[in-house]
Each structure stands twice: as C-alpha cells, then as structure tokens.
Amino acid sequence: MELLIFRTDIKSKKKVKSLKPVLNNHSDIIKWSIDLEDIDNVLRIEATTNLSEVDVIDLVQIQGFFIKTLSD
C-alpha cells in the first residue's frame, strides 16, 4: 500500500462531492480524504502500488482542480 499526499484548491464540501465518484470508483484507490481545515486543502490517498502520483494529478486536473504533490 502507498500513501500519496497532495496540495489542492478543493476548498468546499461541494467540490469534494464533485470529486467523490471519480475517486470512489477508481480500482486502485483504497481510501481518500481531503482536509478542508488545512491551509493546503490536503488530499490524502491510500492506494495500491499500481497508482502513481501522476495518475492522481491527471484524475484531479481533468475535474478542473489544482493539485500538486506535497513534499514532506
């Protein structure tokens, strides 16, 4: 299992809701969450090793959101 962490511009529950079907229906995503309280609106994804950061960035950008890998 892999933990992928990103900075996003997803700032509301409505925006999270619009992303839900995309992330929930992805076979390699085990669990995900977006921290709306965090200044970086952090998206955390627990995924299989088949899912890369680039895959997630593509998925989220297609939905019209800003997303960037968050380095430690």
Short mmCIF file of N, CA and C in Angstrom, two decimals:
data_model
loop_
_atom_site.label_atom_id
_atom_site.label_comp_id
_atom_site.label_asym_id
_atom_site.label_seq_id
_atom_site.Cartn_x
_atom_site.Cartn_y
_atom_site.Cartn_z
N MET A 1 0.83 -1.19 0.00
CA MET A 1 0.00 0.00 0.00
C MET A 1 0.87 1.25 0.00
N GLU A 2 0.36 2.28 -0.63
CA GLU A 2 1.08 3.54 -0.74
C GLU A 2 0.24 4.68 -0.20
N LEU A 3 0.90 5.67 0.38
CA LEU A 3 0.21 6.88 0.84
C LEU A 3 0.67 8.04 -0.03
N LEU A 4 -0.28 8.64 -0.75
CA LEU A 4 0.03 9.76 -1.63
C LEU A 4 -0.59 11.02 -1.04
N ILE A 5 0.18 12.10 -0.98
CA ILE A 5 -0.29 13.33 -0.35
C ILE A 5 -0.12 14.50 -1.31
N PHE A 6 -1.20 15.28 -1.45
CA PHE A 6 -1.21 16.39 -2.40
C PHE A 6 -1.79 17.65 -1.80
N ARG A 7 -1.35 18.78 -2.35
CA ARG A 7 -1.92 20.09 -2.03
C ARG A 7 -2.95 20.38 -3.13
N THR A 8 -4.13 20.88 -2.76
CA THR A 8 -5.17 21.14 -3.76
C THR A 8 -5.83 22.50 -3.53
N ASP A 9 -6.73 22.85 -4.44
CA ASP A 9 -7.55 24.06 -4.25
C ASP A 9 -9.01 23.67 -4.00
N ILE A 10 -9.19 22.48 -3.46
CA ILE A 10 -10.54 21.98 -3.16
C ILE A 10 -10.92 22.51 -1.78
N LYS A 11 -11.75 23.56 -1.75
CA LYS A 11 -11.98 24.29 -0.50
C LYS A 11 -13.38 24.15 0.07
N SER A 12 -14.26 23.37 -0.59
CA SER A 12 -15.62 23.26 -0.07
C SER A 12 -16.13 21.84 -0.17
N LYS A 13 -17.16 21.55 0.64
CA LYS A 13 -17.77 20.21 0.62
C LYS A 13 -18.38 19.92 -0.75
N LYS A 14 -18.88 20.96 -1.40
CA LYS A 14 -19.48 20.81 -2.73
C LYS A 14 -18.43 20.32 -3.74
N LYS A 15 -17.22 20.88 -3.66
CA LYS A 15 -16.14 20.47 -4.55
C LYS A 15 -15.68 19.05 -4.24
N VAL A 16 -15.63 18.72 -2.95
CA VAL A 16 -15.26 17.36 -2.55
C VAL A 16 -16.27 16.37 -3.14
N LYS A 17 -17.54 16.74 -3.05
CA LYS A 17 -18.63 15.91 -3.57
C LYS A 17 -18.49 15.66 -5.07
N SER A 18 -18.05 16.67 -5.81
CA SER A 18 -17.90 16.52 -7.26
C SER A 18 -16.76 15.56 -7.62
N LEU A 19 -15.81 15.41 -6.71
CA LEU A 19 -14.67 14.53 -6.94
C LEU A 19 -14.94 13.10 -6.47
N LYS A 20 -15.91 12.97 -5.57
CA LYS A 20 -16.23 11.68 -4.95
C LYS A 20 -16.38 10.51 -5.93
N PRO A 21 -17.24 10.63 -6.97
CA PRO A 21 -17.41 9.49 -7.88
C PRO A 21 -16.11 9.08 -8.58
N VAL A 22 -15.29 10.05 -8.92
CA VAL A 22 -14.04 9.78 -9.62
C VAL A 22 -13.09 8.97 -8.72
N LEU A 23 -12.94 9.42 -7.48
CA LEU A 23 -12.01 8.75 -6.56
C LEU A 23 -12.59 7.45 -6.01
N ASN A 24 -13.88 7.45 -5.70
CA ASN A 24 -14.51 6.24 -5.16
C ASN A 24 -14.53 5.09 -6.16
N ASN A 25 -14.65 5.40 -7.43
CA ASN A 25 -14.77 4.35 -8.44
C ASN A 25 -13.44 3.91 -9.04
N HIS A 26 -12.35 4.47 -8.54
CA HIS A 26 -11.03 4.07 -9.05
C HIS A 26 -10.58 2.80 -8.35
N SER A 27 -10.27 1.78 -9.12
CA SER A 27 -9.95 0.46 -8.54
C SER A 27 -8.68 0.44 -7.69
N ASP A 28 -7.76 1.38 -7.91
CA ASP A 28 -6.51 1.37 -7.15
C ASP A 28 -6.54 2.25 -5.90
N ILE A 29 -7.63 3.01 -5.71
CA ILE A 29 -7.74 3.86 -4.52
C ILE A 29 -8.50 3.12 -3.43
N ILE A 30 -7.82 2.93 -2.31
CA ILE A 30 -8.40 2.20 -1.19
C ILE A 30 -9.21 3.14 -0.31
N LYS A 31 -8.61 4.27 0.02
CA LYS A 31 -9.24 5.24 0.92
C LYS A 31 -8.69 6.62 0.58
N TRP A 32 -9.53 7.64 0.70
CA TRP A 32 -9.06 9.01 0.43
C TRP A 32 -9.78 10.00 1.31
N SER A 33 -9.14 11.15 1.53
CA SER A 33 -9.79 12.22 2.30
C SER A 33 -9.17 13.56 1.88
N ILE A 34 -9.97 14.61 2.06
CA ILE A 34 -9.49 15.97 1.82
C ILE A 34 -9.70 16.76 3.09
N ASP A 35 -8.63 17.36 3.59
CA ASP A 35 -8.69 18.14 4.82
C ASP A 35 -9.04 19.59 4.49
N LEU A 36 -10.32 19.93 4.64
CA LEU A 36 -10.79 21.28 4.32
C LEU A 36 -10.33 22.31 5.36
N GLU A 37 -9.88 21.85 6.52
CA GLU A 37 -9.41 22.75 7.58
C GLU A 37 -7.96 23.19 7.33
N ASP A 38 -7.22 22.37 6.59
CA ASP A 38 -5.81 22.64 6.34
C ASP A 38 -5.64 23.74 5.30
N ILE A 39 -4.65 24.59 5.47
CA ILE A 39 -4.40 25.69 4.54
C ILE A 39 -4.11 25.18 3.12
N ASP A 40 -3.53 23.98 3.01
CA ASP A 40 -3.20 23.40 1.70
C ASP A 40 -4.30 22.49 1.16
N ASN A 41 -5.44 22.39 1.88
CA ASN A 41 -6.53 21.51 1.46
C ASN A 41 -5.98 20.16 1.02
N VAL A 42 -5.32 19.49 1.94
CA VAL A 42 -4.56 18.28 1.65
C VAL A 42 -5.45 17.10 1.27
N LEU A 43 -5.10 16.51 0.13
CA LEU A 43 -5.74 15.28 -0.34
C LEU A 43 -4.80 14.14 0.01
N ARG A 44 -5.30 13.20 0.83
CA ARG A 44 -4.51 12.02 1.18
C ARG A 44 -5.16 10.81 0.54
N ILE A 45 -4.36 10.01 -0.10
CA ILE A 45 -4.88 8.82 -0.76
C ILE A 45 -4.09 7.60 -0.35
N GLU A 46 -4.81 6.57 0.15
CA GLU A 46 -4.20 5.27 0.38
C GLU A 46 -4.53 4.47 -0.86
N ALA A 47 -3.48 3.97 -1.52
CA ALA A 47 -3.70 3.30 -2.79
C ALA A 47 -2.82 2.06 -2.93
N THR A 48 -3.15 1.26 -3.94
CA THR A 48 -2.29 0.14 -4.27
C THR A 48 -1.04 0.71 -4.92
N THR A 49 -0.03 -0.11 -5.06
CA THR A 49 1.22 0.36 -5.66
C THR A 49 1.08 0.60 -7.16
N ASN A 50 -0.06 0.23 -7.73
CA ASN A 50 -0.30 0.46 -9.16
C ASN A 50 -0.60 1.91 -9.48
N LEU A 51 -0.99 2.69 -8.47
CA LEU A 51 -1.40 4.08 -8.69
C LEU A 51 -0.21 5.01 -8.48
N SER A 52 0.08 5.85 -9.46
CA SER A 52 1.20 6.78 -9.32
C SER A 52 0.67 8.18 -9.01
N GLU A 53 1.58 9.04 -8.55
CA GLU A 53 1.21 10.43 -8.28
C GLU A 53 0.70 11.10 -9.55
N VAL A 54 1.33 10.80 -10.67
CA VAL A 54 0.93 11.37 -11.96
C VAL A 54 -0.51 10.97 -12.31
N ASP A 55 -0.87 9.71 -12.03
CA ASP A 55 -2.25 9.24 -12.28
C ASP A 55 -3.25 10.08 -11.51
N VAL A 56 -2.96 10.32 -10.23
CA VAL A 56 -3.86 11.09 -9.37
C VAL A 56 -3.95 12.53 -9.85
N ILE A 57 -2.81 13.12 -10.19
CA ILE A 57 -2.79 14.51 -10.67
C ILE A 57 -3.64 14.63 -11.93
N ASP A 58 -3.49 13.69 -12.85
CA ASP A 58 -4.31 13.70 -14.07
C ASP A 58 -5.79 13.60 -13.75
N LEU A 59 -6.14 12.67 -12.87
CA LEU A 59 -7.54 12.46 -12.48
C LEU A 59 -8.18 13.74 -11.94
N VAL A 60 -7.46 14.40 -11.04
CA VAL A 60 -7.99 15.59 -10.37
C VAL A 60 -7.99 16.80 -11.31
N GLN A 61 -6.95 16.95 -12.11
CA GLN A 61 -6.88 18.08 -13.03
C GLN A 61 -7.99 18.01 -14.09
N ILE A 62 -8.32 16.82 -14.54
CA ILE A 62 -9.41 16.65 -15.52
C ILE A 62 -10.72 17.19 -14.95
N GLN A 63 -10.86 17.12 -13.61
CA GLN A 63 -12.07 17.62 -12.95
C GLN A 63 -12.01 19.14 -12.76
N GLY A 64 -10.89 19.75 -13.15
CA GLY A 64 -10.78 21.21 -13.10
C GLY A 64 -10.15 21.78 -11.84
N PHE A 65 -9.49 20.94 -11.07
CA PHE A 65 -8.88 21.41 -9.82
C PHE A 65 -7.36 21.51 -9.93
N PHE A 66 -6.80 22.38 -9.10
CA PHE A 66 -5.34 22.48 -8.96
C PHE A 66 -4.90 21.38 -8.02
N ILE A 67 -3.82 20.70 -8.36
CA ILE A 67 -3.27 19.67 -7.47
C ILE A 67 -1.77 19.61 -7.66
N LYS A 68 -1.05 19.46 -6.56
CA LYS A 68 0.40 19.40 -6.60
C LYS A 68 0.87 18.44 -5.52
N THR A 69 1.89 17.67 -5.82
CA THR A 69 2.46 16.75 -4.83
C THR A 69 2.99 17.57 -3.65
N LEU A 70 2.67 17.10 -2.45
CA LEU A 70 3.13 17.78 -1.25
C LEU A 70 4.35 17.03 -0.73
N SER A 71 5.49 17.70 -0.71
CA SER A 71 6.70 17.05 -0.21
C SER A 71 6.78 17.22 1.30
N ASP A 72 7.40 16.28 1.94
CA ASP A 72 7.50 16.28 3.41
C ASP A 72 8.24 17.48 3.95
#
